[in-house]
Amino acid sequence: MLLAIDVGNTNTVFAIHDGSEFIAEWRCSTYHQRTADQYYVWLRQLMEFTGTKVDVTEVVISSVVPQVVFNLRLLSDRYFNCRPLVVGKEGCKLGVEVRVDADTQVGADRLVNTVAAFDRYGGDLIVVDFGTATTFDVVAHDGAYEGGVIAPGVNLSLKALHEAAAALPHVDVTRPDHVVGTNTVDCMQSGVFWGYIGLVEGISSRIRAERQTDMKVVATGGLSTLFDKGTDIFDHIDTKLTMHGLVLINALNRKTE
């Protein structure tokens, strides 16, 4: 079975794929000093608790935190007796072209999302990922990655607002009942929610106008379902997009070994 690992700046997701579907998924905070042994103990306890009995034979990793990859490689080698496939490393095939400036490093998660989105929804896409950063990625008609936009993430913006302004509290991300707030919390929640709706709609519209193409917009990330309640800009909500891409990339590379 395949263990797919998606390392983000905030959280890391581990998922088990049995060849046809994902049968289990777990999440932990991303911490670069966590050892291979700690990962394994944590995973084994979760597998036992949930009754997930699997024999991991393949591991694929997407990471935007380079310091974490070493211990995940060690986890794969020591406990699963296999060499992991790391997206973005030399020799890893994507199956799509990457059309960006020379010597530009593109986040592994953005490339994985491109592969998955093209497979599920075809080309001419804008993929919006609500993560630590809010990213917009352009998928060409033939599936190629052609660049995008990086903006501060929702929770990152809230944290910065709270830390920079002593009188402002930390608030949760939610859709407020009214645009105009009558207290500090409502005002902040409205600013964040409707502000990001405006960001997504505005950038997506500008990308479409610049490329003179009626592109579909696909949203992913944990907050995508929340922001979908405030706009009709999204054609698809796909919270499993990255994991689907990891399965596709792993299959492509194992086939050609």
PDB file of N, CA and C in Angstrom, residues 32-79:
ATOM      1  N   HIS A  32      10.065  20.406  12.446  1.00  0.00           N
ATOM      2  CA  HIS A  32      11.236  19.888  11.742  1.00  0.00           C
ATOM      3  C   HIS A  32      12.157  19.042  12.605  1.00  0.00           C
ATOM      4  N   GLN A  33      12.003  19.084  13.940  1.00  0.00           N
ATOM      5  CA  GLN A  33      12.869  18.291  14.802  1.00  0.00           C
ATOM      6  C   GLN A  33      12.255  16.937  15.179  1.00  0.00           C
ATOM      7  N   ARG A  34      11.072  16.646  14.665  1.00  0.00           N
ATOM      8  CA  ARG A  34      10.460  15.341  14.943  1.00  0.00           C
ATOM      9  C   ARG A  34      11.261  14.258  14.232  1.00  0.00           C
ATOM     10  N   THR A  35      11.638  13.212  14.950  1.00  0.00           N
ATOM     11  CA  THR A  35      12.493  12.167  14.389  1.00  0.00           C
ATOM     12  C   THR A  35      11.679  11.102  13.668  1.00  0.00           C
ATOM     13  N   ALA A  36      12.387  10.256  12.916  1.00  0.00           N
ATOM     14  CA  ALA A  36      11.732   9.145  12.220  1.00  0.00           C
ATOM     15  C   ALA A  36      11.062   8.211  13.214  1.00  0.00           C
ATOM     16  N   ASP A  37      11.719   7.969  14.339  1.00  0.00           N
ATOM     17  CA  ASP A  37      11.143   7.092  15.369  1.00  0.00           C
ATOM     18  C   ASP A  37       9.859   7.687  15.937  1.00  0.00           C
ATOM     19  N   GLN A  38       9.840   8.983  16.167  1.00  0.00           N
ATOM     20  CA  GLN A  38       8.636   9.633  16.683  1.00  0.00           C
ATOM     21  C   GLN A  38       7.486   9.564  15.684  1.00  0.00           C
ATOM     22  N   TYR A  39       7.809   9.785  14.406  1.00  0.00           N
ATOM     23  CA  TYR A  39       6.776   9.643  13.375  1.00  0.00           C
ATOM     24  C   TYR A  39       6.175   8.238  13.407  1.00  0.00           C
ATOM     25  N   TYR A  40       7.043   7.233  13.485  1.00  0.00           N
ATOM     26  CA  TYR A  40       6.558   5.857  13.418  1.00  0.00           C
ATOM     27  C   TYR A  40       5.699   5.501  14.633  1.00  0.00           C
ATOM     28  N   VAL A  41       6.137   5.886  15.817  1.00  0.00           N
ATOM     29  CA  VAL A  41       5.352   5.607  17.027  1.00  0.00           C
ATOM     30  C   VAL A  41       3.976   6.261  16.924  1.00  0.00           C
ATOM     31  N   TRP A  42       3.952   7.488  16.464  1.00  0.00           N
ATOM     32  CA  TRP A  42       2.682   8.213  16.306  1.00  0.00           C
ATOM     33  C   TRP A  42       1.777   7.519  15.280  1.00  0.00           C
ATOM     34  N   LEU A  43       2.347   7.164  14.127  1.00  0.00           N
ATOM     35  CA  LEU A  43       1.565   6.494  13.096  1.00  0.00           C
ATOM     36  C   LEU A  43       1.059   5.126  13.563  1.00  0.00           C
ATOM     37  N   ARG A  44       1.928   4.361  14.223  1.00  0.00           N
ATOM     38  CA  ARG A  44       1.551   3.028  14.670  1.00  0.00           C
ATOM     39  C   ARG A  44       0.414   3.095  15.687  1.00  0.00           C
ATOM     40  N   GLN A  45       0.475   4.047  16.588  1.00  0.00           N
ATOM     41  CA  GLN A  45      -0.590   4.192  17.580  1.00  0.00           C
ATOM     42  C   GLN A  45      -1.918   4.546  16.919  1.00  0.00           C
ATOM     43  N   LEU A  46      -1.869   5.436  15.919  1.00  0.00           N
ATOM     44  CA  LEU A  46      -3.094   5.804  15.217  1.00  0.00           C
ATOM     45  C   LEU A  46      -3.648   4.630  14.416  1.00  0.00           C
ATOM     46  N   MET A  47      -2.769   3.874  13.782  1.00  0.00           N
ATOM     47  CA  MET A  47      -3.227   2.701  13.032  1.00  0.00           C
ATOM     48  C   MET A  47      -3.896   1.687  13.952  1.00  0.00           C
ATOM     49  N   GLU A  48      -3.297   1.463  15.115  1.00  0.00           N
ATOM     50  CA  GLU A  48      -3.872   0.518  16.068  1.00  0.00           C
ATOM     51  C   GLU A  48      -5.200   1.033  16.618  1.00  0.00           C
ATOM     52  N   PHE A  49      -5.259   2.310  16.921  1.00  0.00           N
ATOM     53  CA  PHE A  49      -6.471   2.902  17.485  1.00  0.00           C
ATOM     54  C   PHE A  49      -7.636   2.836  16.511  1.00  0.00           C
ATOM     55  N   THR A  50      -7.343   3.056  15.224  1.00  0.00           N
ATOM     56  CA  THR A  50      -8.399   3.071  14.212  1.00  0.00           C
ATOM     57  C   THR A  50      -8.603   1.706  13.555  1.00  0.00           C
ATOM     58  N   GLY A  51      -7.790   0.721  13.950  1.00  0.00           N
ATOM     59  CA  GLY A  51      -7.916  -0.611  13.367  1.00  0.00           C
ATOM     60  C   GLY A  51      -7.451  -0.670  11.927  1.00  0.00           C
ATOM     61  N   THR A  52      -6.529   0.197  11.553  1.00  0.00           N
ATOM     62  CA  THR A  52      -6.015   0.234  10.188  1.00  0.00           C
ATOM     63  C   THR A  52      -4.797  -0.669  10.082  1.00  0.00           C
ATOM     64  N   LYS A  53      -4.998  -1.863   9.532  1.00  0.00           N
ATOM     65  CA  LYS A  53      -3.903  -2.823   9.386  1.00  0.00           C
ATOM     66  C   LYS A  53      -3.415  -2.798   7.940  1.00  0.00           C
ATOM     67  N   VAL A  54      -2.228  -2.251   7.745  1.00  0.00           N
ATOM     68  CA  VAL A  54      -1.709  -2.095   6.385  1.00  0.00           C
ATOM     69  C   VAL A  54      -0.249  -2.496   6.325  1.00  0.00           C
ATOM     70  N   ASP A  55       0.169  -2.848   5.125  1.00  0.00           N
ATOM     71  CA  ASP A  55       1.572  -3.130   4.853  1.00  0.00           C
ATOM     72  C   ASP A  55       2.048  -2.080   3.857  1.00  0.00           C
ATOM     73  N   VAL A  56       2.714  -1.060   4.358  1.00  0.00           N
ATOM     74  CA  VAL A  56       3.180   0.029   3.505  1.00  0.00           C
ATOM     75  C   VAL A  56       4.360  -0.454   2.666  1.00  0.00           C
ATOM     76  N   THR A  57       4.215  -0.371   1.348  1.00  0.00           N
ATOM     77  CA  THR A  57       5.272  -0.805   0.432  1.00  0.00           C
ATOM     78  C   THR A  57       5.837   0.350  -0.399  1.00  0.00           C
ATOM     79  N   GLU A  58       5.114   1.494  -0.430  1.00  0.00           N
ATOM     80  CA  GLU A  58       5.559   2.659  -1.186  1.00  0.00           C
ATOM     81  C   GLU A  58       5.269   3.919  -0.385  1.00  0.00           C
ATOM     82  N   VAL A  59       6.143   4.899  -0.526  1.00  0.00           N
ATOM     83  CA  VAL A  59       5.968   6.184   0.150  1.00  0.00           C
ATOM     84  C   VAL A  59       6.236   7.306  -0.845  1.00  0.00           C
ATOM     85  N   VAL A  60       5.346   8.291  -0.882  1.00  0.00           N
ATOM     86  CA  VAL A  60       5.545   9.471  -1.719  1.00  0.00           C
ATOM     87  C   VAL A  60       5.403  10.704  -0.831  1.00  0.00           C
ATOM     88  N   ILE A  61       6.293  11.671  -1.034  1.00  0.00           N
ATOM     89  CA  ILE A  61       6.355  12.842  -0.157  1.00  0.00           C
ATOM     90  C   ILE A  61       6.314  14.126  -0.973  1.00  0.00           C
ATOM     91  N   SER A  62       5.467  15.057  -0.541  1.00  0.00           N
ATOM     92  CA  SER A  62       5.481  16.430  -1.043  1.00  0.00           C
ATOM     93  C   SER A  62       5.754  17.323   0.154  1.00  0.00           C
ATOM     94  N   SER A  63       6.781  18.162   0.069  1.00  0.00           N
ATOM     95  CA  SER A  63       7.137  18.987   1.224  1.00  0.00           C
ATOM     96  C   SER A  63       7.566  20.387   0.804  1.00  0.00           C
ATOM     97  N   VAL A  64       7.045  21.372   1.552  1.00  0.00           N
ATOM     98  CA  VAL A  64       7.506  22.749   1.375  1.00  0.00           C
ATOM     99  C   VAL A  64       8.428  23.149   2.525  1.00  0.00           C
ATOM    100  N   VAL A  65       8.762  22.174   3.371  1.00  0.00           N
ATOM    101  CA  VAL A  65       9.666  22.396   4.499  1.00  0.00           C
ATOM    102  C   VAL A  65      10.850  21.440   4.338  1.00  0.00           C
ATOM    103  N   PRO A  66      11.922  21.862   3.716  1.00  0.00           N
ATOM    104  CA  PRO A  66      13.042  20.959   3.396  1.00  0.00           C
ATOM    105  C   PRO A  66      13.636  20.237   4.599  1.00  0.00           C
ATOM    106  N   GLN A  67      13.635  20.887   5.784  1.00  0.00           N
ATOM    107  CA  GLN A  67      14.256  20.271   6.961  1.00  0.00           C
ATOM    108  C   GLN A  67      13.551  18.998   7.410  1.00  0.00           C
ATOM    109  N   VAL A  68      12.293  18.835   7.010  1.00  0.00           N
ATOM    110  CA  VAL A  68      11.508  17.679   7.464  1.00  0.00           C
ATOM    111  C   VAL A  68      11.799  16.437   6.630  1.00  0.00           C
ATOM    112  N   VAL A  69      12.238  16.622   5.400  1.00  0.00           N
ATOM    113  CA  VAL A  69      12.334  15.515   4.452  1.00  0.00           C
ATOM    114  C   VAL A  69      13.311  14.434   4.908  1.00  0.00           C
ATOM    115  N   PHE A  70      14.430  14.817   5.522  1.00  0.00           N
ATOM    116  CA  PHE A  70      15.420  13.821   5.935  1.00  0.00           C
ATOM    117  C   PHE A  70      14.806  12.762   6.847  1.00  0.00           C
ATOM    118  N   ASN A  71      14.087  13.175   7.875  1.00  0.00           N
ATOM    119  CA  ASN A  71      13.517  12.207   8.811  1.00  0.00           C
ATOM    120  C   ASN A  71      12.368  11.411   8.200  1.00  0.00           C
ATOM    121  N   LEU A  72      11.670  11.973   7.228  1.00  0.00           N
ATOM    122  CA  LEU A  72      10.639  11.207   6.531  1.00  0.00           C
ATOM    123  C   LEU A  72      11.267  10.161   5.612  1.00  0.00           C
ATOM    124  N   ARG A  73      12.403  10.507   5.009  1.00  0.00           N
ATOM    125  CA  ARG A  73      13.156   9.505   4.235  1.00  0.00           C
ATOM    126  C   ARG A  73      13.606   8.369   5.146  1.00  0.00           C
ATOM    127  N   LEU A  74      14.091   8.738   6.315  1.00  0.00           N
ATOM    128  CA  LEU A  74      14.557   7.743   7.277  1.00  0.00           C
ATOM    129  C   LEU A  74      13.405   6.870   7.760  1.00  0.00           C
ATOM    130  N   LEU A  75      12.260   7.472   7.975  1.00  0.00           N
ATOM    131  CA  LEU A  75      11.056   6.727   8.359  1.00  0.00           C
ATOM    132  C   LEU A  75      10.740   5.668   7.309  1.00  0.00           C
ATOM    133  N   SER A  76      10.761   6.068   6.063  1.00  0.00           N
ATOM    134  CA  SER A  76      10.452   5.164   4.962  1.00  0.00           C
ATOM    135  C   SER A  76      11.453   4.025   4.879  1.00  0.00           C
ATOM    136  N   ASP A  77      12.718   4.348   4.997  1.00  0.00           N
ATOM    137  CA  ASP A  77      13.776   3.345   4.874  1.00  0.00           C
ATOM    138  C   ASP A  77      13.810   2.395   6.072  1.00  0.00           C
ATOM    139  N   ARG A  78      13.718   2.944   7.266  1.00  0.00           N
ATOM    140  CA  ARG A  78      13.893   2.144   8.483  1.00  0.00           C
ATOM    141  C   ARG A  78      12.684   1.290   8.809  1.00  0.00           C
ATOM    142  N   TYR A  79      11.491   1.837   8.641  1.00  0.00           N
ATOM    143  CA  TYR A  79      10.298   1.135   9.106  1.00  0.00           C
ATOM    144  C   TYR A  79       9.448   0.528   7.987  1.00  0.00           C
TER     145      TYR A  79
END
